[in-house]
């Protein structure tokens, strides 16, 4: 357990908060008072990762704006790509509003694909904030990638017999990279399991791994350093699903093509069929739902509305706006009922898509390294 006493080191991304909240009738509803209580922001991963930084970003503001100004701490429960902490949250989290869960994409992918070890049900949880973050792909220069022409970059990668990329396990969030590699016929892409995002990044910098995937925030912050110091180049993004359901360029990296653009330019035709359906589902899940704050199942409507009202106050806070101007950026945030709908969209894999994806994981990921 670790108490966060200082503001976290923020993510770096494009400028602009991208949204404002007006006072609504919900703000005036009866609030739950947390005076004298301790609120835990539980993170199902180690310190330093994206979900941890998200929790520590909000920690001092929940302390300031929750009614009664409760002591607010961050607690890490890592293990199993988020499964250990998620199972705890399902089974043991208090239902009185004193437990918040800060998660990333592995909690989604594990929920859908990790099988019997998963004892939690996302559909029963109560998301209070959904914060999208994009995904960028990068590669070392010796692979032939230059970042100047996506067709040349993909064809260079297609020629390589073995391209290593780190992953936590066969059903972790790195699926969002290996599925596009398969779609783009990059047959040499192979996983090295047991690596966190930090370990994956360091392995690529040292030249032990040739491929990498990260949030666009991290890529935007470090792209110059990665290129100049380590010969690593960002060349493509996963894309972003707009309100009209169409996949567009990532708002944080508008200069980079997304996976579907790369496919069309390389193959001279649009991607269709099951791979397209599955890719769109993964973008909804791993981009739109990249970072989520949850309350457990069973909390009262009053607790939920108290947190919704608190989040609105936080986003109106001048210091929070200043701190997050380069953090939450151009991505649209979802709060309360809007967050619930976005979560349902993110995990809405049809039975047909689930069957195809489970078969693909078994063939391409299990025992692939």
Coordinates of C-alpha atoms in Angstrom, one line a residue:
X1 CA 0.0 0.0 0.0
X2 CA 1.2 3.5 -0.8
X3 CA -0.3 6.8 0.0
X4 CA 0.0 9.4 -2.7
X5 CA 1.1 12.7 -1.1
X6 CA 2.0 14.6 -4.2
X7 CA 0.5 15.2 -7.5
X8 CA 1.5 12.5 -10.0
X9 CA 3.8 13.0 -12.9
X10 CA 1.3 13.6 -15.6
X11 CA 0.9 12.0 -18.9
X12 CA 2.1 14.3 -21.8
X13 CA -0.1 14.7 -24.9
X14 CA -1.8 17.3 -27.0
X15 CA -3.0 20.6 -25.6
X16 CA -6.5 21.2 -24.5
X17 CA -9.0 19.6 -22.1
X18 CA -11.6 19.2 -24.9
X19 CA -14.7 19.5 -22.8
X20 CA -16.4 21.5 -20.1
X21 CA -19.2 20.5 -17.7
X22 CA -22.1 22.7 -16.8
X23 CA -24.0 22.5 -13.5
X24 CA -27.0 20.2 -13.8
X25 CA -29.8 19.1 -11.5
X26 CA -27.7 16.0 -10.6
X27 CA -25.3 18.3 -8.8
X28 CA -28.0 19.3 -6.4
X29 CA -29.1 15.8 -5.5
X30 CA -28.6 14.4 -2.0
X31 CA -24.9 13.7 -1.5
X32 CA -23.2 10.9 0.5
X33 CA -20.9 12.4 3.1
X34 CA -17.5 10.7 3.5
X35 CA -16.3 12.7 6.5
X36 CA -13.9 10.6 8.7
X37 CA -13.7 7.8 6.1
X38 CA -10.9 6.5 4.0
X39 CA -11.4 6.2 0.3
X40 CA -9.1 3.7 -1.6
X41 CA -8.3 4.1 -5.3
X42 CA -7.4 0.5 -6.1
X43 CA -5.1 -0.1 -9.1
X44 CA -4.8 -3.7 -10.4
X45 CA -1.2 -3.1 -11.6
X46 CA 2.2 -2.1 -10.4
X47 CA 3.1 1.5 -9.5
X48 CA 4.1 3.7 -12.5
X49 CA 1.8 2.3 -15.1
X50 CA -1.0 4.2 -16.9
X51 CA -3.8 3.0 -14.6
X52 CA -1.6 3.9 -11.6
X53 CA -0.9 7.4 -12.9
X54 CA -4.6 7.9 -13.6
X55 CA -5.5 7.0 -10.0
X56 CA -2.8 9.2 -8.6
X57 CA -3.9 12.1 -10.8
X58 CA -7.4 12.1 -9.3
X59 CA -6.3 11.2 -5.7
X60 CA -5.8 14.7 -4.3
X61 CA -8.9 16.0 -6.1
X62 CA -11.2 13.3 -4.8
X63 CA -9.8 14.2 -1.3
X64 CA -10.6 17.9 -2.0
X65 CA -14.1 17.5 -3.6
X66 CA -15.7 14.4 -2.2
X67 CA -18.2 15.6 0.6
X68 CA -16.5 15.4 3.9
X69 CA -13.0 15.5 2.4
X70 CA -12.1 11.9 3.2
X71 CA -8.5 10.6 3.4
X72 CA -7.8 9.3 -0.1
X73 CA -5.1 6.8 -0.9
X74 CA -3.9 4.7 -3.8
X75 CA -3.5 1.0 -3.3
X76 CA -1.8 -1.3 -5.9
X77 CA -3.0 -4.9 -6.3
X78 CA -1.0 -6.2 -9.3
X79 CA -1.2 -9.6 -10.8
X80 CA -2.4 -11.6 -13.8
X81 CA -2.9 -8.6 -16.2
X82 CA -5.4 -7.0 -13.9
X83 CA -7.2 -10.3 -13.0
X84 CA -6.1 -10.5 -9.4
X85 CA -7.2 -7.0 -8.5
X86 CA -10.4 -7.2 -10.5
X87 CA -11.4 -10.5 -8.8
X88 CA -10.8 -8.7 -5.5
X89 CA -12.9 -5.7 -6.6
X90 CA -15.7 -8.0 -7.7
X91 CA -15.7 -10.1 -4.4
X92 CA -14.4 -7.8 -1.6
X93 CA -14.7 -4.1 -2.5
X94 CA -16.8 -2.2 0.0
X95 CA -20.2 -1.1 -1.5
X96 CA -20.4 2.2 0.4
X97 CA -18.3 4.3 -2.0
X98 CA -15.0 4.0 -0.2
X99 CA -13.5 1.9 -3.0
X100 CA -12.8 3.2 -6.5
X101 CA -11.1 1.0 -9.2
X102 CA -8.7 2.6 -11.8
X103 CA -8.1 0.3 -14.7
X104 CA -6.6 0.0 -18.2
X105 CA -7.3 -2.1 -21.2
X106 CA -5.9 -5.4 -19.8
X107 CA -9.0 -5.6 -17.5
X108 CA -11.2 -5.6 -20.6
X109 CA -9.2 -8.1 -22.6
X110 CA -8.8 -10.4 -19.7
X111 CA -12.5 -10.2 -19.0
X112 CA -13.3 -11.3 -22.5
X113 CA -10.5 -13.8 -23.3
X114 CA -8.7 -15.0 -20.1
X115 CA -11.2 -17.8 -19.3
X116 CA -11.9 -19.4 -16.0
X117 CA -9.4 -17.4 -13.9
X118 CA -11.7 -14.4 -14.4
X119 CA -14.2 -14.1 -11.6
X120 CA -15.4 -10.6 -12.3
X121 CA -18.2 -9.3 -14.4
X122 CA -17.7 -5.8 -15.9
X123 CA -21.3 -5.6 -16.9
X124 CA -22.3 -5.4 -13.2
X125 CA -19.7 -2.6 -12.3
X126 CA -20.5 1.1 -12.3
X127 CA -18.1 3.1 -14.5
X128 CA -18.0 6.8 -13.4
X129 CA -15.4 8.0 -15.9
X130 CA -14.2 6.7 -19.2
X131 CA -11.0 8.4 -20.6
X132 CA -9.9 7.4 -24.1
X133 CA -6.2 7.2 -25.0
X134 CA -4.9 6.1 -28.4
X135 CA -2.4 3.5 -29.4
X136 CA 0.7 4.1 -31.5
X137 CA 3.0 1.5 -33.1
X138 CA 6.7 2.0 -33.2
X139 CA 9.7 0.0 -34.6
X140 CA 13.5 0.2 -34.5
X141 CA 15.1 1.8 -37.6
X142 CA 17.0 -1.4 -38.5
X143 CA 13.6 -3.0 -39.4
X144 CA 13.5 -0.6 -42.4
X145 CA 10.7 1.6 -40.9
X146 CA 11.2 5.3 -41.6
X147 CA 7.9 6.8 -40.6
X148 CA 7.8 8.7 -43.9
X149 CA 5.8 6.3 -46.1
X150 CA 3.4 3.7 -44.6
X151 CA 3.5 1.4 -47.6
X152 CA 7.2 1.2 -47.6
X153 CA 7.2 0.7 -43.8
X154 CA 4.7 -2.1 -43.9
X155 CA 6.4 -3.9 -46.8
X156 CA 9.8 -3.6 -44.9
X157 CA 8.2 -5.3 -41.9
X158 CA 6.6 -8.0 -44.0
X159 CA 10.0 -9.0 -45.3
X160 CA 11.4 -9.7 -41.8
X161 CA 11.3 -13.3 -40.5
X162 CA 11.4 -12.5 -36.8
X163 CA 10.3 -9.3 -35.1
X164 CA 10.0 -9.5 -31.4
X165 CA 7.5 -7.5 -29.2
X166 CA 6.9 -7.7 -25.5
X167 CA 3.5 -8.7 -24.0
X168 CA 2.3 -9.6 -20.5
X169 CA 0.5 -12.8 -21.7
X170 CA -1.5 -14.2 -24.6
X171 CA -4.7 -12.4 -23.6
X172 CA -3.3 -9.1 -22.3
X173 CA -3.8 -5.7 -23.9
X174 CA -1.0 -6.2 -26.4
X175 CA -3.6 -8.1 -28.5
X176 CA -4.4 -4.6 -29.8
X177 CA -1.0 -4.8 -31.6
X178 CA -0.8 -8.4 -32.7
X179 CA -4.2 -8.4 -34.4
X180 CA -3.2 -5.5 -36.6
X181 CA 0.2 -7.2 -37.4
X182 CA -1.8 -10.2 -38.6
X183 CA -4.2 -8.0 -40.6
X184 CA -1.2 -6.3 -42.2
X185 CA 0.4 -9.7 -43.0
X186 CA 3.5 -9.0 -40.8
X187 CA 4.1 -12.7 -40.2
X188 CA 7.4 -12.2 -38.4
X189 CA 5.8 -10.4 -35.4
X190 CA 6.3 -12.7 -32.4
X191 CA 5.4 -12.1 -28.7
X192 CA 7.9 -12.3 -25.8
X193 CA 5.7 -12.9 -22.7
X194 CA 6.2 -11.6 -19.2
X195 CA 7.0 -8.0 -19.9
X196 CA 5.1 -5.0 -18.6
X197 CA 4.8 -1.8 -20.7
X198 CA 7.9 -0.4 -19.1
X199 CA 9.9 -3.6 -19.7
X200 CA 8.6 -3.7 -23.3
X201 CA 9.7 -0.1 -23.9
X202 CA 13.2 -0.7 -22.4
X203 CA 13.7 -3.9 -24.4
X204 CA 12.9 -2.0 -27.6
X205 CA 15.3 0.8 -26.6
X206 CA 18.1 -1.7 -26.0
X207 CA 17.5 -3.4 -29.3
X208 CA 16.3 -6.7 -27.7
X209 CA 12.9 -6.1 -29.2
X210 CA 12.2 -4.7 -32.6
X211 CA 8.6 -3.7 -32.3
X212 CA 6.6 -1.8 -29.7
X213 CA 3.2 -0.4 -28.9
X214 CA 2.2 2.3 -26.5
X215 CA -0.3 5.0 -25.7
X216 CA -0.2 7.9 -28.1
X217 CA 0.4 10.0 -25.0
X218 CA 3.6 8.2 -24.2
X219 CA 4.7 8.2 -27.9
X220 CA 4.0 11.9 -28.2
X221 CA 6.0 12.7 -25.2
X222 CA 9.0 10.5 -26.0
X223 CA 9.0 10.3 -29.8
X224 CA 11.9 12.7 -30.3
X225 CA 14.0 11.0 -27.6
X226 CA 13.2 7.5 -28.8
X227 CA 14.2 8.5 -32.4
X228 CA 17.4 10.4 -31.5
X229 CA 18.7 8.2 -28.7
X230 CA 17.4 4.7 -29.6
X231 CA 16.5 4.7 -33.3
X232 CA 12.8 4.0 -32.6
X233 CA 10.2 5.5 -34.9
X234 CA 6.4 5.8 -34.5
X235 CA 4.8 5.0 -37.8
X236 CA 1.1 4.2 -37.3
X237 CA -1.8 4.3 -34.8
X238 CA -4.7 2.0 -34.1
X239 CA -7.1 4.7 -35.0
X240 CA -10.2 6.2 -33.3
X241 CA -13.9 5.4 -33.6
X242 CA -15.9 8.6 -34.0
X243 CA -19.5 9.2 -32.9
X244 CA -20.6 8.2 -36.4
X245 CA -19.0 4.8 -35.9
X246 CA -16.3 5.4 -38.5
X247 CA -12.6 4.8 -37.8
X248 CA -10.6 8.0 -38.2
X249 CA -7.1 9.2 -37.5
X250 CA -6.1 9.4 -33.8
X251 CA -6.7 13.0 -32.6
X252 CA -3.4 12.9 -30.7
X253 CA -1.4 11.8 -33.8
X254 CA -3.3 13.3 -36.8
X255 CA -0.2 13.1 -39.0
X256 CA 0.1 9.3 -38.7
X257 CA -2.1 6.8 -40.7
X258 CA -4.2 4.3 -38.8
X259 CA -4.3 0.5 -39.4
X260 CA -7.2 0.6 -41.9
X261 CA -5.4 3.3 -43.9
X262 CA -2.3 1.2 -44.0
X263 CA -4.2 -1.9 -45.1
X264 CA -5.9 0.0 -47.9
X265 CA -2.7 1.6 -49.2
X266 CA -0.7 -1.6 -49.1
X267 CA -3.5 -3.8 -50.6
X268 CA -5.4 -1.4 -52.8
X269 CA -8.7 -2.3 -51.2
X270 CA -10.7 -1.9 -48.0
X271 CA -10.5 -4.4 -45.2
X272 CA -13.8 -6.4 -44.8
X273 CA -15.2 -9.3 -43.0
X274 CA -14.5 -10.7 -39.5
X275 CA -11.1 -9.0 -39.2
X276 CA -12.7 -5.6 -39.7
X277 CA -15.5 -6.3 -37.2
X278 CA -13.0 -7.5 -34.6
X279 CA -10.6 -4.6 -35.2
X280 CA -13.4 -2.1 -34.6
X281 CA -14.3 -3.9 -31.4
X282 CA -10.7 -3.7 -30.2
X283 CA -10.6 0.0 -31.0
X284 CA -13.7 0.6 -29.0
X285 CA -12.3 -1.4 -26.1
X286 CA -8.6 -0.4 -26.0
X287 CA -8.9 3.2 -27.2
X288 CA -12.3 4.5 -26.2
X289 CA -12.2 2.5 -22.9
X290 CA -8.5 2.8 -22.3
X291 CA -8.7 4.2 -18.8
X292 CA -11.7 3.8 -16.6
X293 CA -12.7 4.7 -13.0
X294 CA -15.3 2.3 -11.5
X295 CA -17.5 1.9 -8.5
X296 CA -18.3 -1.7 -7.6
X297 CA -21.6 -3.4 -8.2
X298 CA -24.2 -2.9 -5.4
X299 CA -23.4 0.8 -4.6
X300 CA -26.4 3.0 -4.1
X301 CA -27.7 5.5 -6.7
X302 CA -26.8 8.2 -4.1
X303 CA -23.1 7.1 -4.1
X304 CA -23.0 7.1 -7.8
X305 CA -24.5 10.5 -8.2
X306 CA -22.1 11.9 -5.5
X307 CA -19.2 10.7 -7.6
X308 CA -20.6 12.1 -10.8
X309 CA -21.2 15.4 -9.2
X310 CA -17.7 15.3 -7.7
X311 CA -16.1 14.6 -11.0
X312 CA -17.9 17.5 -12.6
X313 CA -16.5 19.8 -9.9
X314 CA -13.0 18.4 -10.4
X315 CA -13.2 19.1 -14.1
X316 CA -14.2 22.6 -13.4
X317 CA -11.3 23.1 -11.0
X318 CA -8.8 25.7 -12.4
X319 CA -5.8 23.8 -11.1
X320 CA -7.0 20.5 -12.5
X321 CA -7.6 22.1 -15.9
X322 CA -4.1 23.5 -15.9
X323 CA -2.6 20.2 -14.9
X324 CA -4.5 18.2 -17.4
X325 CA -4.2 20.6 -20.4
X326 CA -1.6 18.2 -21.8
X327 CA -3.1 15.1 -20.4
X328 CA -6.7 14.4 -21.3
X329 CA -6.3 16.4 -24.4
X330 CA -8.6 16.2 -27.4
X331 CA -10.2 12.9 -26.5
X332 CA -13.9 13.1 -25.4
X333 CA -14.4 12.0 -21.8
X334 CA -17.5 10.1 -20.6
X335 CA -19.0 10.5 -17.2
X336 CA -21.8 8.6 -15.4
X337 CA -24.5 7.1 -17.7
X338 CA -22.5 8.1 -20.7
X339 CA -19.6 6.1 -19.4
X340 CA -21.8 3.1 -18.8
X341 CA -23.0 3.1 -22.4
X342 CA -19.4 3.5 -23.7
X343 CA -18.3 0.5 -21.6
X344 CA -21.2 -1.7 -23.0
X345 CA -20.1 -0.7 -26.5
X346 CA -16.5 -1.5 -25.7
X347 CA -17.2 -5.1 -24.5
X348 CA -20.0 -5.8 -27.0
X349 CA -18.4 -8.6 -28.9
X350 CA -20.9 -10.7 -30.8
X351 CA -20.8 -14.5 -30.2
X352 CA -19.5 -14.8 -33.8
X353 CA -16.7 -12.4 -33.1
X354 CA -15.8 -14.0 -29.7
X355 CA -15.6 -17.4 -31.3
X356 CA -13.4 -16.1 -34.1
X357 CA -11.2 -14.2 -31.7
X358 CA -10.7 -17.1 -29.3
X359 CA -9.7 -19.3 -32.2
X360 CA -7.3 -16.6 -33.4
X361 CA -5.7 -16.3 -29.9
X362 CA -5.3 -20.0 -29.7
X363 CA -3.6 -20.2 -33.1
X364 CA -1.6 -17.0 -33.1
X365 CA -0.8 -16.2 -29.5
X366 CA -0.7 -19.3 -27.3
X367 CA 2.7 -20.8 -27.5
X368 CA 3.7 -18.4 -30.2
X369 CA 6.8 -16.9 -28.6

